[in-house]
Amino acid sequence: MKSILMFLCLMMAQCGSQSHSELKTTIAARHLIKSPRDFYSLDLESISSDALTMNHKFQRDISWVLWEDLLSKIKIGESGSIYLFQSWYATDDIKRIFRHLYSKIPSSERSSHQTFTEDEIFRAEQWHNQAIWEQAHWTEARFKQWLEEFQTPDQFISLPGIERVLFNSHYLQHILKNYRLIIDCPQGAAEPCLPPFPQGTAIIKTAWQRQGPGFPLMHYVVDQNSLPDILMPNKSWQGHPSTFAPEGLIKMTNLSHSTFYLTGIHLSAKTHEHWLWSSLWWDPLQSPLGQDRPASLSSYHYQMCSVASYNQQDLRHNFSDASLLGFYNAFSTLDHTQTWCSNPYIEHGKNNQKTNCLGCHQYAGEISRSQDITEILNNDPTQLISQYRTSFQSDYTWSLFFGANNIQRQMQQVVSYFQTYPTY
């Protein structure tokens, strides 16, 4: 019975649902989107790591450039458009591509096969863009009918689904080249099981919030006046139902006519050993952390924090905007020597408002239970702010071995399927 259930689940994952999905990036959506679009304004490999870690203004300027790219619109199909970050791969995309690649290995060679070449991965991505036509229930007429359901721009934004975590092509290529090391990695390994991700790798985490009767948008105040309370121990983010119109943030309306707003979005970009972390959240009050955003993003009411190291000594360096300078003056006055970046729509729980992204992610690959993170937050949150590790088991990425997007588990399911049904 267990093997039959595994077979049915994996075949459903390969074929996709015959109805539209409002949560997942379906095989139909991927056919329309094609391969992910990457940053186009600058090359992550060209960014100076010294400048990122020593000059906070430079760090914020670079972050805004990346957000300009990610929040730009790209055309898909004949008349629709989505945001660039929505074109990135979801976990279901990765699983479909890996399954296709693994199925091409002769059954006699699967146990010894170690890696895929760049050319094989590229051809698998191209296959994935057209894989819809291998499914008998998808015809051109049905695809056209499905596409016509998305009648408004806001509905078209919902076409890729409400994916919480998204990955660029560099991430996909690295894990496929090292898939055997990922699959065979024991839980809690003392040393990293695979090489670090290459520069250029990037991951997005999103927070879409439903809005309507019974679903008010929450609002969080982050400014120099609220900062002392934000950094107090044993507190958490305290939001209030917003009395402001939902303006200045990305909106989608799905085919069930439910409306969602992108209240928070977080970027992890591999620019150097400790990555660049940058986070946006909605604030209709136009608080200080959005005052330096570029003109191209002026219509958005998003605030931004960023970090690229555990310690930052020059937070007041070269800020010309008075309100932004005031925020960092207040920050420095509190003798908070560690860096800070916490998104109120993403970082939940006690003491998580004090954290700085990389302090938590340094344990990725070592900690396998969310309860363990919660326990550290409750008892000693400095362990999630300061650097305690010199070796990073999964290079700051939780998605390899942890959570709903557990890449190892997804790959192991595919391998187990072909062990059970070797002739497929």
Tab-separated table of C-alpha atoms in Angstrom, residues 2-377:
chain	number	residue	atom	x	y	z
A	2	LYS	CA	2.808	2.419	0.877
A	3	SER	CA	4.507	1.896	-2.494
A	4	ILE	CA	1.201	2.423	-4.334
A	5	LEU	CA	0.597	5.690	-2.508
A	6	MET	CA	4.141	6.817	-3.319
A	7	PHE	CA	3.541	5.999	-6.991
A	8	LEU	CA	0.290	7.970	-7.120
A	9	CYS	CA	1.754	10.985	-5.318
A	10	LEU	CA	4.797	11.161	-7.565
A	11	MET	CA	2.747	10.754	-10.740
A	12	MET	CA	0.459	13.581	-9.595
A	13	ALA	CA	3.480	15.774	-8.922
A	14	GLN	CA	4.818	15.015	-12.401
A	15	CYS	CA	1.562	15.619	-14.241
A	16	GLY	CA	0.251	18.534	-12.270
A	17	SER	CA	-3.360	19.281	-11.409
A	18	GLN	CA	-5.925	19.442	-14.197
A	19	SER	CA	-7.442	22.519	-12.603
A	20	HIS	CA	-5.665	25.776	-11.962
A	21	SER	CA	-3.698	26.072	-8.747
A	22	GLU	CA	-3.855	29.199	-6.651
A	23	LEU	CA	-0.920	28.230	-4.471
A	24	LYS	CA	1.652	26.435	-6.609
A	25	THR	CA	3.655	27.250	-9.709
A	26	THR	CA	1.943	24.787	-12.038
A	27	ILE	CA	3.414	23.239	-15.148
A	28	ALA	CA	1.087	25.487	-17.168
A	29	ALA	CA	2.359	28.610	-15.418
A	30	ARG	CA	5.962	27.543	-15.994
A	31	HIS	CA	5.273	27.065	-19.712
A	32	LEU	CA	4.134	30.673	-19.909
A	33	ILE	CA	6.870	32.110	-17.667
A	34	LYS	CA	9.726	30.060	-19.184
A	35	SER	CA	13.102	30.077	-17.387
A	36	PRO	CA	13.707	32.445	-14.437
A	37	ARG	CA	14.946	35.969	-15.146
A	38	ASP	CA	17.938	37.007	-13.080
A	39	PHE	CA	19.258	40.360	-11.893
A	40	TYR	CA	20.096	42.519	-14.893
A	41	SER	CA	21.435	45.775	-13.428
A	42	LEU	CA	24.575	44.290	-11.886
A	43	ASP	CA	26.467	41.051	-11.442
A	44	LEU	CA	26.496	39.783	-7.850
A	45	GLU	CA	30.033	38.514	-8.380
A	46	SER	CA	31.256	42.047	-9.106
A	47	ILE	CA	30.092	43.585	-5.811
A	48	SER	CA	32.916	44.468	-3.414
A	49	SER	CA	32.567	42.394	-0.252
A	50	ASP	CA	34.670	44.915	1.698
A	51	ALA	CA	32.395	47.781	0.705
A	52	LEU	CA	29.303	45.733	1.544
A	53	THR	CA	30.494	44.932	5.049
A	54	MET	CA	32.181	48.260	5.875
A	55	ASN	CA	29.951	50.903	4.273
A	56	HIS	CA	26.299	50.645	5.215
A	57	LYS	CA	25.183	53.285	2.738
A	58	PHE	CA	26.829	51.348	-0.090
A	59	GLN	CA	25.127	48.194	1.202
A	60	ARG	CA	21.712	49.869	1.132
A	61	ASP	CA	22.330	51.377	-2.306
A	62	ILE	CA	23.235	47.961	-3.708
A	63	SER	CA	20.184	46.428	-2.044
A	64	TRP	CA	17.877	48.982	-3.638
A	65	VAL	CA	19.373	48.246	-7.072
A	66	LEU	CA	18.584	44.558	-6.583
A	67	TRP	CA	15.053	45.388	-5.487
A	68	GLU	CA	14.601	47.578	-8.561
A	69	ASP	CA	15.297	44.491	-10.654
A	70	LEU	CA	13.187	42.104	-8.580
A	71	LEU	CA	10.140	44.402	-8.512
A	72	SER	CA	10.296	45.261	-12.204
A	73	LYS	CA	7.575	43.888	-14.463
A	74	ILE	CA	8.365	41.298	-17.120
A	75	LYS	CA	6.084	40.346	-19.987
A	76	ILE	CA	4.844	36.781	-20.235
A	77	GLY	CA	2.569	35.523	-22.950
A	78	GLU	CA	1.099	37.983	-25.415
A	79	SER	CA	-0.332	40.560	-23.033
A	80	GLY	CA	0.317	39.625	-19.413
A	81	SER	CA	3.034	40.597	-16.963
A	82	ILE	CA	4.327	39.512	-13.575
A	83	TYR	CA	7.108	40.711	-11.296
A	84	LEU	CA	10.588	39.451	-12.052
A	85	PHE	CA	10.971	37.646	-8.708
A	86	GLN	CA	7.840	35.619	-9.516
A	87	SER	CA	9.658	34.007	-12.440
A	88	TRP	CA	12.070	32.209	-10.083
A	89	TYR	CA	11.837	28.510	-9.378
A	90	ALA	CA	9.583	27.088	-6.690
A	91	THR	CA	10.255	23.745	-5.022
A	92	ASP	CA	7.800	21.993	-7.348
A	93	ASP	CA	9.752	23.264	-10.362
A	94	ILE	CA	12.985	21.908	-8.906
A	95	LYS	CA	11.440	18.525	-8.185
A	96	ARG	CA	10.045	18.206	-11.722
A	97	ILE	CA	13.415	19.081	-13.279
A	98	PHE	CA	15.323	16.708	-10.983
A	99	ARG	CA	12.875	13.892	-11.670
A	100	HIS	CA	13.302	14.374	-15.414
A	101	LEU	CA	17.098	14.317	-15.142
A	102	TYR	CA	17.167	11.303	-12.836
A	103	SER	CA	14.790	9.355	-15.093
A	104	LYS	CA	17.293	9.681	-17.950
A	105	ILE	CA	20.016	7.820	-16.032
A	106	PRO	CA	20.067	4.121	-17.019
A	107	SER	CA	18.719	2.088	-14.108
A	108	SER	CA	21.985	0.138	-13.892
A	109	GLU	CA	23.932	3.364	-13.331
A	110	ARG	CA	21.690	5.194	-10.854
A	111	SER	CA	23.407	3.925	-7.718
A	112	SER	CA	26.815	5.135	-8.917
A	113	HIS	CA	25.767	8.294	-10.737
A	114	GLN	CA	27.227	11.365	-9.053
A	115	THR	CA	26.381	14.565	-10.908
A	116	PHE	CA	24.748	16.248	-13.890
A	117	THR	CA	26.625	18.446	-16.345
A	118	GLU	CA	25.786	22.081	-17.034
A	119	ASP	CA	24.570	21.113	-20.493
A	120	GLU	CA	22.295	18.392	-19.104
A	121	ILE	CA	20.832	20.832	-16.582
A	122	PHE	CA	20.294	23.504	-19.249
A	123	ARG	CA	18.493	21.027	-21.521
A	124	ALA	CA	16.356	19.870	-18.580
A	125	GLU	CA	15.323	23.462	-17.898
A	126	GLN	CA	14.361	23.871	-21.554
A	127	TRP	CA	12.403	20.617	-21.388
A	128	HIS	CA	10.620	21.873	-18.296
A	129	ASN	CA	9.412	24.959	-20.151
A	130	GLN	CA	7.620	22.692	-22.650
A	131	ALA	CA	6.765	19.750	-20.395
A	132	ILE	CA	3.090	20.668	-20.375
A	133	TRP	CA	2.671	19.118	-23.833
A	134	GLU	CA	3.751	15.710	-22.538
A	135	GLN	CA	0.579	15.601	-20.447
A	136	ALA	CA	-2.397	14.154	-22.319
A	137	HIS	CA	-4.927	16.385	-20.579
A	138	TRP	CA	-3.176	19.581	-21.712
A	139	THR	CA	-4.042	20.661	-25.246
A	140	GLU	CA	-3.533	24.023	-26.897
A	141	ALA	CA	-7.261	24.674	-26.646
A	142	ARG	CA	-7.346	23.861	-22.950
A	143	PHE	CA	-4.239	25.963	-22.293
A	144	LYS	CA	-5.833	28.928	-24.083
A	145	GLN	CA	-9.011	28.463	-22.050
A	146	TRP	CA	-6.992	28.346	-18.829
A	147	LEU	CA	-5.068	31.478	-19.742
A	148	GLU	CA	-8.250	33.400	-20.563
A	149	GLU	CA	-9.381	32.980	-16.953
A	150	PHE	CA	-6.767	35.579	-15.942
A	151	GLN	CA	-8.637	38.651	-17.150
A	152	THR	CA	-7.185	41.533	-15.125
A	153	PRO	CA	-3.603	42.621	-14.341
A	154	ASP	CA	-4.105	41.730	-10.662
A	155	GLN	CA	-5.308	38.260	-11.631
A	156	PHE	CA	-2.335	37.792	-13.920
A	157	ILE	CA	-0.042	38.492	-10.935
A	158	SER	CA	-1.604	35.428	-9.273
A	159	LEU	CA	-0.725	33.139	-12.198
A	160	PRO	CA	2.604	31.890	-10.685
A	161	GLY	CA	0.817	31.053	-7.434
A	162	ILE	CA	1.488	32.277	-3.919
A	163	GLU	CA	4.862	30.650	-3.469
A	164	ARG	CA	6.560	31.442	-0.156
A	165	VAL	CA	10.125	30.546	-1.183
A	166	LEU	CA	11.680	31.043	-4.630
A	167	PHE	CA	15.139	30.266	-6.052
A	168	ASN	CA	17.116	31.622	-8.987
A	169	SER	CA	18.836	29.464	-11.612
A	170	HIS	CA	22.206	29.540	-9.812
A	171	TYR	CA	20.596	27.757	-6.857
A	172	LEU	CA	19.065	25.097	-9.094
A	173	GLN	CA	22.293	24.423	-10.960
A	174	HIS	CA	24.318	24.055	-7.762
A	175	ILE	CA	22.005	21.561	-6.084
A	176	LEU	CA	21.648	19.479	-9.247
A	177	LYS	CA	25.417	19.310	-9.707
A	178	ASN	CA	25.694	18.156	-6.085
A	179	TYR	CA	22.498	16.145	-5.765
A	180	ARG	CA	24.230	12.954	-4.611
A	181	LEU	CA	25.996	14.809	-1.793
A	182	ILE	CA	22.661	16.287	-0.709
A	183	ILE	CA	20.820	12.964	-0.763
A	184	ASP	CA	23.526	11.135	1.196
A	185	CYS	CA	24.122	13.885	3.763
A	186	PRO	CA	23.358	12.614	7.300
A	187	GLN	CA	21.211	14.744	9.572
A	188	GLY	CA	23.311	17.045	11.746
A	189	ALA	CA	26.533	16.367	9.847
A	190	ALA	CA	29.553	17.855	11.608
A	191	GLU	CA	30.993	19.245	8.371
A	192	PRO	CA	29.375	20.610	5.200
A	193	CYS	CA	28.314	17.845	2.839
A	194	LEU	CA	28.622	19.905	-0.333
A	195	PRO	CA	30.634	22.895	-1.573
A	196	PRO	CA	29.375	26.422	-0.792
A	197	PHE	CA	26.890	27.981	-3.182
A	198	PRO	CA	28.518	30.046	-5.937
A	199	GLN	CA	28.304	33.819	-6.036
A	200	GLY	CA	25.157	34.798	-7.858
A	201	THR	CA	22.916	32.391	-5.941
A	202	ALA	CA	19.789	34.068	-4.583
A	203	ILE	CA	16.687	33.064	-2.628
A	204	ILE	CA	13.440	34.972	-2.070
A	205	LYS	CA	11.006	34.543	0.824
A	206	THR	CA	7.593	36.220	0.604
A	207	ALA	CA	4.717	37.125	2.916
A	208	TRP	CA	1.400	37.501	1.101
A	209	GLN	CA	-1.423	38.668	3.357
A	210	ARG	CA	-5.072	38.209	2.482
A	211	GLN	CA	-7.193	41.344	2.773
A	212	GLY	CA	-10.946	41.676	3.047
A	213	PRO	CA	-13.774	41.276	5.592
A	214	GLY	CA	-12.257	39.498	8.570
A	215	PHE	CA	-8.765	39.806	7.112
A	216	PRO	CA	-7.368	43.254	7.985
A	217	LEU	CA	-3.872	44.200	6.876
A	218	MET	CA	-1.514	44.512	9.810
A	219	HIS	CA	0.706	47.557	10.279
A	220	TYR	CA	4.021	47.782	12.153
A	221	VAL	CA	5.736	51.029	13.103
A	222	VAL	CA	9.529	50.990	12.685
A	223	ASP	CA	11.247	54.321	13.342
A	224	GLN	CA	13.722	55.898	15.759
A	225	ASN	CA	10.987	56.348	18.376
A	226	SER	CA	9.920	52.710	18.305
A	227	LEU	CA	13.463	51.357	17.987
A	228	PRO	CA	14.304	51.192	21.733
A	229	ASP	CA	11.220	49.056	22.288
A	230	ILE	CA	11.937	46.909	19.225
A	231	LEU	CA	15.376	45.991	20.563
A	232	MET	CA	14.199	45.262	24.102
A	233	PRO	CA	14.618	41.643	25.247
A	234	ASN	CA	11.666	39.277	25.502
A	235	LYS	CA	9.502	41.318	23.159
A	236	SER	CA	8.129	40.471	19.709
A	237	TRP	CA	6.750	42.357	16.750
A	238	GLN	CA	3.457	43.967	17.758
A	239	GLY	CA	1.262	44.892	14.822
A	240	HIS	CA	-2.129	46.559	14.671
A	241	PRO	CA	-4.917	46.341	12.098
A	242	SER	CA	-4.170	49.060	9.584
A	243	THR	CA	-6.523	52.021	9.228
A	244	PHE	CA	-4.713	53.064	6.049
A	245	ALA	CA	-5.792	52.277	2.519
A	246	PRO	CA	-3.814	49.365	1.047
A	247	GLU	CA	-1.671	51.483	-1.228
A	248	GLY	CA	1.982	51.321	-2.195
A	249	LEU	CA	2.328	47.532	-2.160
A	250	ILE	CA	2.018	44.702	-4.648
A	251	LYS	CA	-1.461	43.252	-5.067
A	252	MET	CA	-2.836	40.069	-6.543
A	253	THR	CA	-6.375	38.778	-6.956
A	254	ASN	CA	-6.726	35.066	-7.535
A	255	LEU	CA	-9.365	33.328	-9.622
A	256	SER	CA	-11.491	32.824	-6.508
A	257	HIS	CA	-11.571	36.640	-6.243
A	258	SER	CA	-9.611	36.706	-2.987
A	259	THR	CA	-7.193	39.630	-2.715
A	260	PHE	CA	-3.668	39.298	-1.356
A	261	TYR	CA	-1.009	41.937	-0.742
A	262	LEU	CA	2.737	41.448	-0.624
A	263	THR	CA	3.385	42.884	2.835
A	264	GLY	CA	6.897	41.463	3.189
A	265	ILE	CA	9.623	40.081	0.957
A	266	HIS	CA	13.130	38.960	1.879
A	267	LEU	CA	16.236	38.445	-0.281
A	268	SER	CA	19.321	36.340	0.443
A	269	ALA	CA	22.005	36.935	-2.201
A	270	LYS	CA	25.390	35.177	-2.309
A	271	THR	CA	27.777	38.097	-2.783
A	272	HIS	CA	30.459	36.900	-0.337
A	273	GLU	CA	30.916	34.281	2.393
A	274	HIS	CA	28.165	35.598	4.666
A	275	TRP	CA	25.733	36.624	1.897
A	276	LEU	CA	23.801	39.901	1.565
A	277	TRP	CA	20.456	39.949	3.345
A	278	SER	CA	17.821	42.534	2.499
A	279	SER	CA	14.188	42.742	3.514
A	280	LEU	CA	11.215	44.916	2.509
A	281	TRP	CA	8.015	45.437	4.463
A	282	TRP	CA	4.967	47.603	3.944
A	283	ASP	CA	4.619	50.755	6.025
A	284	PRO	CA	2.007	53.329	4.920
A	285	LEU	CA	3.571	55.930	7.244
A	286	GLN	CA	6.636	56.154	4.984
A	287	SER	CA	9.046	55.619	7.876
A	288	PRO	CA	12.793	56.439	7.656
A	289	LEU	CA	13.976	53.099	6.299
A	290	GLY	CA	12.324	53.823	2.969
A	291	GLN	CA	13.476	57.390	2.480
A	292	ASP	CA	16.520	56.463	0.383
A	293	ARG	CA	14.689	54.253	-2.101
A	294	PRO	CA	15.238	55.114	-5.774
A	295	ALA	CA	12.771	57.128	-7.826
A	296	SER	CA	11.719	54.031	-9.758
A	297	LEU	CA	10.312	52.566	-6.514
A	298	SER	CA	8.780	55.801	-5.205
A	299	SER	CA	5.232	54.505	-5.660
A	300	TYR	CA	5.888	51.690	-3.191
A	301	HIS	CA	5.539	52.201	0.560
A	302	TYR	CA	8.148	49.595	1.404
A	303	GLN	CA	10.783	50.044	4.087
A	304	MET	CA	14.101	48.214	3.887
A	305	CYS	CA	16.748	46.812	6.195
A	306	SER	CA	19.924	45.049	5.110
A	307	VAL	CA	22.936	43.286	6.610
A	308	ALA	CA	26.073	41.673	5.205
A	309	SER	CA	28.027	40.911	8.397
A	310	TYR	CA	27.520	40.183	12.087
A	311	ASN	CA	28.919	43.537	13.202
A	312	GLN	CA	28.538	46.979	11.666
A	313	GLN	CA	30.531	49.946	12.947
A	314	ASP	CA	29.581	52.734	10.535
A	315	LEU	CA	25.781	52.814	10.553
A	316	ARG	CA	25.796	56.639	10.417
A	317	HIS	CA	28.180	56.771	7.466
A	318	ASN	CA	27.261	59.204	4.651
A	319	PHE	CA	23.485	59.312	5.095
A	320	SER	CA	22.201	62.630	3.766
A	321	ASP	CA	18.535	62.020	4.571
A	322	ALA	CA	17.819	63.457	8.025
A	323	SER	CA	15.210	60.876	9.029
A	324	LEU	CA	17.387	57.953	7.968
A	325	LEU	CA	20.370	59.443	9.779
A	326	GLY	CA	18.161	59.921	12.838
A	327	PHE	CA	17.201	56.251	12.788
A	328	TYR	CA	20.814	55.076	12.723
A	329	ASN	CA	21.839	57.650	15.322
A	330	ALA	CA	19.191	56.162	17.611
A	331	PHE	CA	20.395	52.663	16.744
A	332	SER	CA	24.016	53.500	17.569
A	333	THR	CA	23.043	55.225	20.816
A	334	LEU	CA	21.602	51.937	22.039
A	335	ASP	CA	25.097	50.350	21.809
A	336	HIS	CA	23.658	47.612	19.649
A	337	THR	CA	26.989	46.561	18.162
A	338	GLN	CA	25.595	43.598	16.234
A	339	THR	CA	23.761	44.255	12.999
A	340	TRP	CA	19.985	44.272	12.802
A	341	CYS	CA	17.507	43.320	10.088
A	342	SER	CA	14.147	41.831	10.974
A	343	ASN	CA	10.989	41.858	8.854
A	344	PRO	CA	7.836	42.211	10.989
A	345	TYR	CA	5.773	40.235	8.462
A	346	ILE	CA	8.241	37.335	8.313
A	347	GLU	CA	10.202	37.109	11.581
A	348	HIS	CA	7.640	35.984	14.146
A	349	GLY	CA	7.963	34.983	17.776
A	350	LYS	CA	9.612	36.264	20.935
A	351	ASN	CA	12.969	38.024	20.441
A	352	ASN	CA	12.870	37.551	16.667
A	353	GLN	CA	12.447	41.310	16.254
A	354	LYS	CA	16.054	41.708	17.499
A	355	THR	CA	17.728	39.378	15.015
A	356	ASN	CA	19.815	39.957	11.890
A	357	CYS	CA	19.089	37.108	9.432
A	358	LEU	CA	22.538	35.560	9.206
A	359	GLY	CA	22.710	34.887	12.969
A	360	CYS	CA	19.874	32.397	12.592
A	361	HIS	CA	20.904	31.042	9.192
A	362	GLN	CA	24.387	30.124	10.430
A	363	TYR	CA	22.751	27.044	12.023
A	364	ALA	CA	21.141	25.864	8.770
A	365	GLY	CA	21.962	22.211	8.215
A	366	GLU	CA	22.792	21.710	11.890
A	367	ILE	CA	19.389	22.352	13.478
A	368	SER	CA	16.539	20.271	12.083
A	369	ARG	CA	13.607	21.314	14.278
A	370	SER	CA	11.847	24.673	14.459
A	371	GLN	CA	11.385	24.058	18.192
A	372	ASP	CA	15.154	24.290	18.646
A	373	ILE	CA	15.234	27.757	17.076
A	374	THR	CA	12.304	28.842	19.245
A	375	GLU	CA	14.107	27.572	22.345
A	376	ILE	CA	17.229	29.574	21.496
A	377	LEU	CA	15.131	32.688	20.833
